[in-house]
């Protein structure tokens, strides 16, 4: 019998992660998925056995009482995946909401886990937005550049990483923080992430809808497919804790591409009609946030810890298109 | 009319800073000094005019009510110096107390300042304990090494730096974080800092008392005299905010010396009787924390921002000895 919790499980990555956990874990594993509104059963979860091992809970994690109900000593989790959060543009637009959700609720959860199930494994999805801009050509690794976030989102993610690291060092929890590249192609709807367009420009045209490109076409982005992201979030759980050394934070592998390459791949797979649905409309606010992210990363540490490299862009978009069929 | 607040002002650095502020500021400047117990009037503050501009307040800053009384819109400060905190060994021994004082109370103060006197200048004394150990010979700068603290103290200091940086970026406050080397010679009593011995082995013998050396004599330390520290904390206030760039954090200049060099200087100035008062008694807990600090720093950024280099060790100890006469 083992039990797993996923927060922010109404989001695209959370849904995919839940489905994958049900698909790959032992038949006595139950998965609790929670979000502000009760997350749906992921479409790929077959009814019957798998669905019966899934528990869906609506919980406002900014409420200590809601957290206390979800997390208590009578039903310890084996692993907790912390995926909830207000995304980058959202946290920049509403500071109070961002800090309440991204920092305070997450910290309260860490303290509650420490108190009720000490030593529990915690996988936290952080972001490469912990880094600010770099000198042109500089390739970031976990050990050569101090994270100086230029967004409240990145600041809040980084603070949780530091807490998770200290809690892990002291043995309160067994934390692992994975810094996600921009995930594309996300299914669902445009999000409040400044990087939302990186999925929108593929997803919306495949649904026959227009998408806005708010940045220049030669903008480089560091992306990862959802398939690889889910694989790597799961892998984060399985790395022996000793392997991390002094820091539990890892920059996940990604692919360096330009927006133009994405548009080309869209046209190659979807045809010129789909490509024509992407409208260029510059947005200075979005561009400022996107420009503050570096697209150049060295994934040596992640590879050493056994994380997977991403699949090629064309393969990624083909899989997305195939999932719609 | 201008008004200044210093927290943690019962501590040695706070006392020296208050005295220096009274000595150097305009005659209409008032200085409020606060600590858990009402801080004394610094010995070097002459009675009369200077003393009349000093306000001493006992306040438990972990109490929001106490902070609200100290900080309110009816009496805005021009600059707030945040020096209070539980030191390194103390925060390691009592996690809950450390996080309450070093993180929660300081964050509450930042929020209260943001609400009542937005844009106020805040000088925060952080620590080089934000860094963990480095490869032998590696010279740390603000831009070449991610801080990975190996103590709860360092973690909490780093978190406040990140908040201060984000608050400054957003214009909530005008923050400056100075990471202090080990301050020596501190007057007063041994403290709960793991680095306490770096002052104890000089101060105690000059008072005719025994001191314990808990680490090996060839241990390198990165120190700074209190004279230079006070000068640089004051300077942090005067740097134009634009000069900081994306990060408000600065590693203050220091001197690289070994414990042996300190003992030699003690003997040179105080004679062999004073040197004989230092007893070597290894303490693994202290040594583990001290070994986790790197003693090699590049002070280029601090110098560029106009911070001062330290005086020579012999000069430092002479001044300390002279202050006792």
XYZ file of C-alpha atoms in Angstrom:
650
model
C 0.000 0.000 0.000
C 1.438 3.301 -0.916
C -0.077 6.686 -1.328
C 0.914 9.677 -3.425
C -0.216 13.307 -3.400
C -0.096 15.748 -6.325
C -0.948 19.425 -5.799
C -1.818 21.708 -8.703
C -3.129 18.568 -10.355
C -5.745 20.433 -12.351
C -2.931 21.803 -14.515
C -1.716 20.089 -17.604
C 1.494 18.644 -16.173
C -0.299 17.490 -13.011
C -2.902 15.661 -15.055
C -0.282 13.918 -17.165
C 1.749 13.049 -14.082
C -1.281 11.518 -12.343
C -2.096 9.409 -15.395
C 1.483 8.211 -15.676
C 1.658 7.369 -11.972
C -1.505 5.294 -12.179
C -0.203 3.592 -15.306
C 3.203 2.688 -13.901
C 2.763 2.161 -10.178
C 1.844 -0.986 -8.303
C -1.853 -1.888 -8.113
C -2.000 -0.963 -4.424
C -0.852 2.612 -5.018
C -3.431 5.335 -4.573
C -2.983 8.788 -6.057
C -4.638 11.845 -4.503
C -4.857 14.776 -6.871
C -5.848 18.198 -5.632
C -6.373 21.711 -6.917
C -8.512 24.731 -6.038
C -11.272 23.109 -8.020
C -11.424 19.321 -7.906
C -9.167 18.200 -10.763
C -10.822 16.076 -13.436
C -9.898 12.449 -13.903
C -7.197 12.662 -16.586
C -8.729 11.681 -19.952
C -6.152 8.939 -20.476
C -7.064 7.151 -17.224
C -9.279 4.220 -18.097
C -12.297 3.755 -15.910
C -12.205 0.720 -13.639
C -9.119 -0.249 -11.680
C -6.922 2.782 -12.374
C -9.733 5.267 -11.803
C -10.632 3.537 -8.541
C -7.133 4.246 -7.240
C -7.491 7.956 -7.966
C -8.845 10.357 -5.372
C -9.831 13.846 -6.444
C -9.925 16.599 -3.827
C -10.824 20.278 -4.086
C -8.605 22.210 -1.665
C -7.530 25.814 -1.336
C -3.957 25.270 -0.179
C -3.693 28.837 1.087
C -5.997 27.666 3.886
C -4.033 25.944 6.678
C -7.161 24.007 7.583
C -7.429 22.619 4.059
C -3.769 21.589 4.163
C -4.218 19.986 7.571
C -7.085 17.892 6.253
C -5.161 16.822 3.200
C -1.957 16.055 5.078
C -2.173 14.247 8.373
C -0.367 11.504 10.246
C -3.220 9.049 9.894
C -2.570 8.690 6.163
C 1.070 9.311 5.340
C 2.119 9.749 1.724
C 5.097 8.023 0.226
C 5.780 10.932 -2.130
C 4.298 14.404 -2.453
C 4.550 16.205 -5.789
C 4.162 19.969 -5.320
C 3.031 21.400 -8.640
C 0.603 24.114 -7.601
C 1.390 27.765 -8.113
C 0.535 31.080 -9.689
C 2.517 31.324 -12.903
C 4.997 33.976 -14.005
C 2.788 36.699 -15.494
C 0.183 36.081 -12.818
C 2.691 36.511 -9.987
C 4.061 39.634 -11.588
C 0.588 41.138 -12.019
C -0.648 40.230 -8.543
C 2.203 40.181 -6.051
C 0.072 39.375 -3.019
C -1.606 36.400 -4.646
C 1.676 35.068 -6.005
C 3.471 35.196 -2.683
C 0.489 33.710 -0.842
C 0.256 30.715 -3.163
C 3.830 30.201 -4.355
C 5.588 30.924 -1.076
C 3.275 30.839 1.918
C 1.075 27.892 1.000
C 4.068 25.825 -0.105
C 5.991 26.629 3.037
C 3.002 25.734 5.165
C 2.799 22.399 3.362
C 6.494 21.718 3.981
C 6.023 22.437 7.678
C 2.930 20.276 7.841
C 4.763 17.398 6.128
C 7.701 17.852 8.502
C 5.341 17.645 11.460
C 3.120 14.775 10.332
C 5.277 12.577 8.097
C 8.912 13.518 8.724
C 11.345 12.406 6.059
C 8.667 12.143 3.360
C 9.831 12.484 -0.218
C 8.866 15.837 -1.744
C 9.275 16.635 -5.439
C 8.910 20.357 -6.125
C 8.569 21.764 -9.614
C 10.688 24.891 -9.703
C 11.564 26.841 -12.807
C 14.529 28.056 -14.803
C 13.021 31.491 -14.148
C 15.149 31.447 -10.973
C 17.864 32.759 -13.308
C 18.041 36.247 -14.696
C 19.568 37.200 -18.034
C 23.162 36.246 -18.758
C 25.910 37.540 -21.007
C 25.310 36.444 -24.599
C 26.601 32.920 -25.103
C 26.947 32.110 -21.410
C 25.875 28.525 -20.726
C 24.251 28.114 -17.318
C 24.892 25.156 -15.051
C 23.826 24.581 -11.450
C 27.302 25.516 -10.271
C 28.479 28.489 -12.311
C 25.837 31.180 -11.874
C 24.011 32.549 -8.824
C 20.275 32.612 -9.499
C 19.134 36.259 -9.469
C 15.468 36.086 -10.447
C 14.012 39.056 -12.274
C 10.450 38.075 -11.479
C 8.498 37.520 -8.293
C 7.630 34.056 -9.617
C 11.302 33.120 -9.913
C 12.035 34.633 -6.483
C 9.300 32.618 -4.826
C 10.379 29.394 -6.524
C 13.959 29.994 -5.424
C 12.960 30.626 -1.818
C 11.109 27.310 -1.674
C 14.177 25.591 -3.135
C 16.305 27.026 -0.328
C 13.840 25.889 2.325
C 13.553 22.453 0.732
C 17.315 22.178 0.695
C 17.663 23.149 4.335
C 14.801 20.851 5.361
C 16.464 18.011 3.452
C 19.885 18.722 4.944
C 18.355 18.565 8.406
C 16.388 15.397 7.599
C 12.977 17.016 8.066
C 12.018 15.985 4.528
C 13.634 14.365 1.523
C 13.262 17.128 -1.049
C 14.029 17.308 -4.752
C 13.540 20.496 -6.774
C 13.430 20.238 -10.552
C 13.688 23.459 -12.529
C 11.471 23.076 -15.565
C 12.226 24.461 -18.998
C 9.236 25.902 -20.839
C 6.884 22.960 -21.341
C 5.499 22.703 -24.837
C 3.101 21.619 -26.253
C 0.756 21.993 -23.274
C -2.786 20.853 -23.921
C -5.625 22.806 -22.381
C -5.946 26.554 -22.490
C -3.524 29.482 -22.620
C -2.137 30.091 -19.115
C -0.945 33.046 -17.072
C 2.648 32.100 -17.752
C 4.565 34.633 -19.809
C 5.720 31.581 -21.744
C 2.158 30.546 -22.558
C 2.649 31.487 -26.222
C 5.291 28.762 -26.607
C 2.440 26.252 -26.423
C -0.313 28.503 -27.782
C 1.331 28.917 -31.196
C 1.196 25.148 -31.744
C -1.870 24.068 -29.796
C -4.339 26.730 -30.913
C -3.731 26.291 -34.673
C -4.170 22.516 -34.310
C -7.568 23.319 -32.815
C -8.270 25.609 -35.775
C -7.925 28.698 -33.603
C -5.791 31.806 -33.901
C -2.776 32.264 -31.630
C -0.824 35.380 -30.749
C 2.957 35.474 -30.965
C 3.981 38.294 -28.573
C 7.761 38.157 -29.165
C 10.117 38.284 -32.154
C 10.468 35.128 -34.251
C 14.193 34.874 -33.651
C 13.611 34.641 -29.880
C 15.429 31.578 -28.560
C 13.590 29.381 -26.075
C 14.624 26.445 -23.938
C 11.786 23.967 -24.105
C 10.870 20.473 -23.094
C 8.067 18.189 -24.236
C 5.456 17.189 -21.662
C 6.397 13.523 -22.197
C 9.954 14.146 -21.072
C 8.870 16.490 -18.269
C 6.586 13.879 -16.740
C 9.286 11.236 -17.097
C 11.793 13.506 -15.375
C 9.474 14.591 -12.569
C 8.931 10.914 -11.826
C 12.647 10.271 -12.052
C 13.286 13.021 -9.483
C 11.535 10.795 -6.980
C 13.780 7.845 -7.773
C 17.216 9.463 -7.574
C 19.016 8.258 -4.415
C 19.169 11.269 -2.127
C 22.919 10.914 -1.610
C 23.439 11.520 -5.330
C 22.345 15.147 -5.041
C 25.285 16.306 -2.948
C 24.799 19.626 -1.141
C 21.954 20.859 -3.352
C 18.642 19.238 -4.118
C 18.026 21.508 -7.129
C 18.451 20.325 -10.702
C 18.073 22.149 -14.022
C 16.094 19.700 -16.149
C 17.302 19.009 -19.699
C 15.670 20.833 -22.579
C 16.051 21.786 -26.218
C 17.346 25.115 -27.489
C 15.218 26.298 -30.395
C 13.936 29.556 -31.834
C 10.302 30.505 -32.192
C 10.916 30.403 -35.958
C 11.859 26.715 -35.717
C 8.584 26.074 -33.904
C 6.638 27.858 -36.629
C 8.492 25.847 -39.268
C 7.653 22.602 -37.482
C 4.031 23.694 -37.206
C 3.918 24.281 -40.942
C 5.734 21.036 -41.696
C 3.277 18.946 -39.704
C 0.099 21.003 -39.844
C 0.442 22.703 -43.223
C 0.423 26.391 -44.197
C -3.213 26.904 -43.082
C -2.277 26.138 -39.473
C 0.863 28.268 -39.722
C -1.283 31.153 -40.985
C -3.294 31.102 -37.743
C -0.331 32.500 -35.784
C -0.541 36.267 -35.654
C 2.476 38.355 -34.664
C 1.485 40.974 -32.154
C 4.284 42.313 -30.004
C 3.639 42.528 -26.253
C 6.337 44.436 -24.385
C 5.351 43.071 -20.958
C 5.589 39.456 -22.066
C 8.755 40.120 -24.032
C 10.446 41.740 -21.041
C 9.835 38.616 -18.918
C 10.844 36.211 -21.688
C 14.017 38.190 -22.449
C 14.975 37.938 -18.786
C 15.239 34.154 -19.117
C 18.411 32.618 -20.432
C 17.938 29.916 -23.083
C 21.390 28.340 -22.728
C 21.843 25.496 -20.266
C 24.357 22.767 -19.645
C 22.440 19.628 -18.618
C 25.446 17.635 -17.399
C 24.280 17.442 -13.790
C 20.790 16.309 -14.768
C 22.219 13.621 -17.062
C 24.584 12.473 -14.348
C 21.590 12.066 -12.042
C 19.861 9.986 -14.710
C 17.360 12.517 -16.060
C 16.363 12.077 -19.703
C 17.088 14.339 -22.650
C 14.108 15.621 -24.580
C 12.760 14.127 -27.789
C 13.243 16.116 -31.035
C 10.867 19.017 -31.666
C 9.251 17.416 -34.724
C 8.586 14.221 -32.780
C 7.127 16.289 -29.928
C 4.707 18.152 -32.214
C 3.776 14.966 -34.056
C 2.867 13.346 -30.760
C 0.803 16.367 -29.806
C -1.003 16.326 -33.176
C -1.504 12.575 -32.835
C -3.058 12.973 -29.384
C -5.820 15.069 -30.940
C -6.759 12.435 -33.503
C 14.629 66.159 10.327
C 15.474 62.600 9.561
C 14.993 59.444 11.467
C 16.849 56.141 11.447
C 16.016 52.718 12.890
C 18.496 50.009 13.876
C 17.261 46.555 14.907
C 19.466 44.140 16.814
C 21.084 47.236 18.237
C 21.982 45.576 21.510
C 24.646 43.632 19.620
C 28.171 44.852 19.205
C 27.903 45.970 15.584
C 24.558 47.669 16.227
C 26.011 49.628 19.133
C 28.990 50.784 17.094
C 26.742 51.655 14.152
C 24.441 53.753 16.361
C 27.385 55.638 17.835
C 28.840 56.303 14.380
C 25.477 57.473 13.042
C 25.073 59.923 15.894
C 28.628 61.134 15.417
C 28.374 61.692 11.670
C 24.771 62.647 10.929
C 23.181 66.057 10.928
C 22.055 67.476 14.307
C 18.402 66.945 13.447
C 18.817 63.194 12.888
C 17.295 60.907 15.471
C 18.368 57.294 15.843
C 16.015 54.664 17.263
C 17.802 51.556 18.471
C 15.892 48.448 19.391
C 16.500 44.928 20.631
C 14.662 42.328 22.710
C 15.974 44.102 25.755
C 16.328 47.860 25.476
C 19.838 48.385 24.063
C 22.183 50.446 26.197
C 23.379 53.852 25.105
C 26.668 53.007 23.358
C 29.558 53.865 25.714
C 31.166 56.153 23.137
C 28.052 58.349 22.860
C 28.645 61.466 24.918
C 25.774 62.548 27.102
C 24.079 65.744 26.014
C 23.184 66.477 22.424
C 24.063 63.120 20.842
C 22.394 61.113 23.596
C 19.261 63.256 23.320
C 18.921 62.209 19.673
C 19.028 58.528 20.603
C 15.865 56.608 21.364
C 16.142 53.203 22.974
C 13.247 50.751 22.560
C 12.748 47.222 23.877
C 10.808 45.261 21.254
C 10.315 41.588 20.493
C 10.284 41.750 16.704
C 8.676 38.324 16.452
C 5.521 40.057 17.688
C 3.659 41.779 14.813
C 2.183 44.207 17.321
C 5.636 45.261 18.480
C 6.719 45.789 14.868
C 3.571 47.766 14.119
C 4.290 50.090 17.041
C 7.881 50.576 15.988
C 7.101 51.085 12.318
C 4.153 53.221 11.360
C 3.249 55.855 8.828
C 3.114 58.649 11.394
C 6.890 58.550 11.837
C 8.623 57.339 8.683
C 12.274 56.412 8.789
C 14.767 57.569 6.231
C 16.815 54.384 6.577
C 16.243 51.125 8.430
C 19.232 48.978 9.354
C 18.175 45.372 9.962
C 20.813 43.785 12.169
C 18.780 41.548 14.444
C 18.995 37.791 14.214
C 19.808 34.482 15.814
C 23.374 33.661 14.903
C 24.780 30.607 13.160
C 25.209 28.088 15.976
C 22.010 29.306 17.600
C 19.964 28.806 14.416
C 21.465 25.385 13.899
C 20.698 24.331 17.472
C 17.158 25.728 17.517
C 15.599 25.645 14.063
C 12.226 27.022 15.118
C 13.694 30.013 16.915
C 16.087 30.766 14.057
C 13.422 30.704 11.396
C 11.044 32.761 13.522
C 13.567 35.520 14.120
C 15.779 35.427 11.034
C 13.070 34.795 8.464
C 9.585 35.501 9.781
C 10.234 38.611 11.832
C 12.395 40.140 9.120
C 9.841 39.391 6.428
C 7.106 40.881 8.557
C 9.208 44.031 8.950
C 9.759 44.257 5.190
C 6.006 43.987 4.616
C 5.267 46.544 7.287
C 7.809 48.958 5.770
C 6.326 48.366 2.311
C 2.873 49.180 3.666
C 3.712 52.184 5.810
C 6.719 53.866 4.200
C 7.037 52.487 0.659
C 10.404 52.986 -0.986
C 12.243 53.338 2.332
C 15.919 52.479 2.319
C 16.662 49.156 4.020
C 20.169 47.951 4.805
C 20.215 44.272 5.722
C 23.249 42.567 7.241
C 23.511 39.209 5.571
C 26.443 36.856 5.840
C 29.002 35.057 3.737
C 27.497 31.942 5.324
C 25.088 32.006 2.366
C 27.897 30.119 0.608
C 28.785 26.522 1.220
C 32.261 25.058 0.843
C 34.105 25.431 -2.458
C 36.822 23.560 -4.284
C 40.221 24.362 -2.759
C 41.547 27.624 -4.176
C 38.247 28.740 -5.690
C 37.773 32.483 -5.231
C 34.124 33.446 -4.737
C 32.551 36.487 -6.319
C 28.912 37.569 -6.429
C 28.646 36.288 -9.980
C 30.515 33.004 -10.196
C 28.993 30.740 -7.544
C 25.391 29.934 -6.581
C 24.978 30.301 -2.829
C 24.125 26.881 -1.384
C 24.056 27.441 2.362
C 24.990 24.535 4.593
C 23.361 26.062 7.641
C 19.856 27.187 8.504
C 21.326 30.588 9.360
C 22.762 30.982 5.869
C 19.518 29.723 4.316
C 17.444 32.247 6.222
C 19.792 35.117 5.371
C 19.674 34.149 1.705
C 15.881 34.014 1.649
C 15.665 37.544 3.027
C 18.153 38.684 0.386
C 15.897 37.268 -2.331
C 12.835 38.983 -0.888
C 14.728 42.245 -0.489
C 15.868 42.019 -4.076
C 12.375 41.373 -5.397
C 10.893 44.123 -3.204
C 13.555 46.514 -4.495
C 13.015 45.512 -8.128
C 9.306 46.206 -7.705
C 9.950 49.518 -5.922
C 8.331 48.420 -2.643
C 11.566 49.216 -0.809
C 15.098 50.298 -1.612
C 17.074 47.375 -0.209
C 20.758 46.709 0.171
C 22.129 43.434 1.540
C 25.713 43.326 2.735
C 27.246 39.926 3.402
C 29.544 40.305 6.369
C 32.843 38.506 6.816
C 33.561 37.319 10.344
C 33.766 40.476 12.438
C 36.722 40.571 14.764
C 37.541 41.832 17.346
C 34.002 42.075 18.728
C 33.774 43.627 22.173
C 31.249 42.252 24.612
C 30.747 38.588 25.335
C 31.159 35.356 23.370
C 28.137 34.913 21.080
C 26.145 32.035 19.633
C 27.933 32.416 16.318
C 30.108 29.468 15.374
C 32.684 32.117 14.538
C 32.578 33.539 18.069
C 36.062 32.180 18.774
C 37.553 34.475 16.116
C 36.895 37.360 18.504
C 37.108 35.382 21.745
C 40.762 34.410 21.232
C 41.752 38.081 21.140
C 39.196 39.760 23.379
C 39.199 37.381 26.311
C 43.010 37.370 26.806
C 43.041 41.172 26.730
C 40.558 41.011 29.596
C 42.856 38.571 31.378
C 40.478 35.674 30.731
C 40.944 32.290 29.110
C 39.583 31.649 25.635
C 38.871 28.403 23.831
C 40.126 27.755 20.302
C 37.785 25.062 18.916
C 39.414 24.630 15.487
C 42.907 23.896 14.161
C 45.412 26.753 14.121
C 45.931 26.556 10.378
C 42.220 27.232 9.776
C 41.889 30.131 7.338
C 39.291 32.783 8.129
C 37.946 35.752 6.204
C 37.648 38.556 8.709
C 36.881 42.225 8.926
C 37.482 44.748 11.679
C 34.431 46.349 13.301
C 35.701 49.762 12.195
C 35.542 48.791 8.530
C 32.278 46.887 8.971
C 30.517 49.929 10.430
C 31.968 52.134 7.703
C 30.740 49.717 5.029
C 27.265 49.240 6.517
C 26.913 53.028 6.446
C 28.263 53.127 2.917
C 25.625 50.575 1.814
C 23.046 53.260 2.525
C 24.841 55.792 0.345
C 25.399 53.742 -2.823
C 23.073 55.006 -5.595
C 20.529 52.242 -6.119
C 21.153 52.143 -9.867
C 24.751 51.110 -9.189
C 23.675 47.701 -7.868
C 22.362 46.364 -11.164
C 20.060 43.339 -10.895
C 21.194 42.290 -7.425
C 21.198 44.256 -4.202
C 23.590 41.794 -2.519
C 27.261 42.549 -1.983
C 30.061 40.490 -0.456
C 31.858 42.945 1.827
C 35.664 43.121 1.646
C 37.689 41.270 4.239
C 41.124 39.922 5.047
C 42.259 36.336 4.545
C 44.251 35.170 7.558
C 44.840 32.000 9.538
C 44.035 31.531 13.196
C 47.801 31.177 13.707
C 48.330 34.706 12.368
C 45.777 35.974 14.867
C 47.563 34.209 17.705
C 50.870 35.684 16.522
C 49.351 39.175 16.440
C 47.924 38.630 19.915
C 51.367 37.687 21.199
C 53.043 40.571 19.358
C 50.722 43.164 20.884
C 49.674 41.548 24.164
C 52.764 39.517 24.991
C 53.192 35.785 25.695
C 51.037 35.882 28.862
C 47.990 36.852 26.835
C 48.826 34.311 24.151
C 49.036 31.634 26.850
C 45.394 32.282 27.788
C 44.187 30.681 24.550
C 43.481 27.015 25.095
C 43.126 24.632 22.156
C 40.085 22.430 22.634
C 38.682 20.938 19.469
C 34.900 21.169 18.986
C 33.633 19.102 16.081
C 30.273 20.922 15.838
C 31.888 24.336 15.581
C 34.563 23.063 13.234
C 31.973 21.523 10.899
C 30.204 24.889 10.507
C 33.444 26.858 10.139
C 34.797 24.392 7.557
C 31.616 24.887 5.520
C 32.515 28.546 4.981
C 34.853 29.501 2.202
C 37.615 31.960 3.169
C 38.442 33.079 -0.395
C 36.615 36.062 -1.845
C 37.089 38.473 -4.697
C 35.998 41.927 -3.496
C 35.953 43.605 -6.917
C 32.216 44.319 -6.901
C 32.327 45.813 -3.405
C 35.266 48.030 -4.359
C 33.498 49.125 -7.522
C 30.528 50.145 -5.396
C 32.856 52.163 -3.176
C 33.095 49.865 -0.154
C 36.322 50.084 1.841
C 39.029 47.466 2.250
C 39.857 46.423 5.782
C 42.710 47.768 7.866
C 45.684 45.439 8.565
C 45.220 42.827 11.310
C 47.885 44.320 13.574
C 46.266 47.760 13.300
C 42.884 46.198 14.066
C 44.123 44.469 17.217
C 46.035 47.559 18.330
C 42.864 49.604 18.048
C 40.988 47.006 20.043
C 43.679 46.956 22.736
C 43.717 50.765 22.716
C 39.958 50.919 23.223
C 40.380 49.085 26.534
C 42.886 51.564 27.916
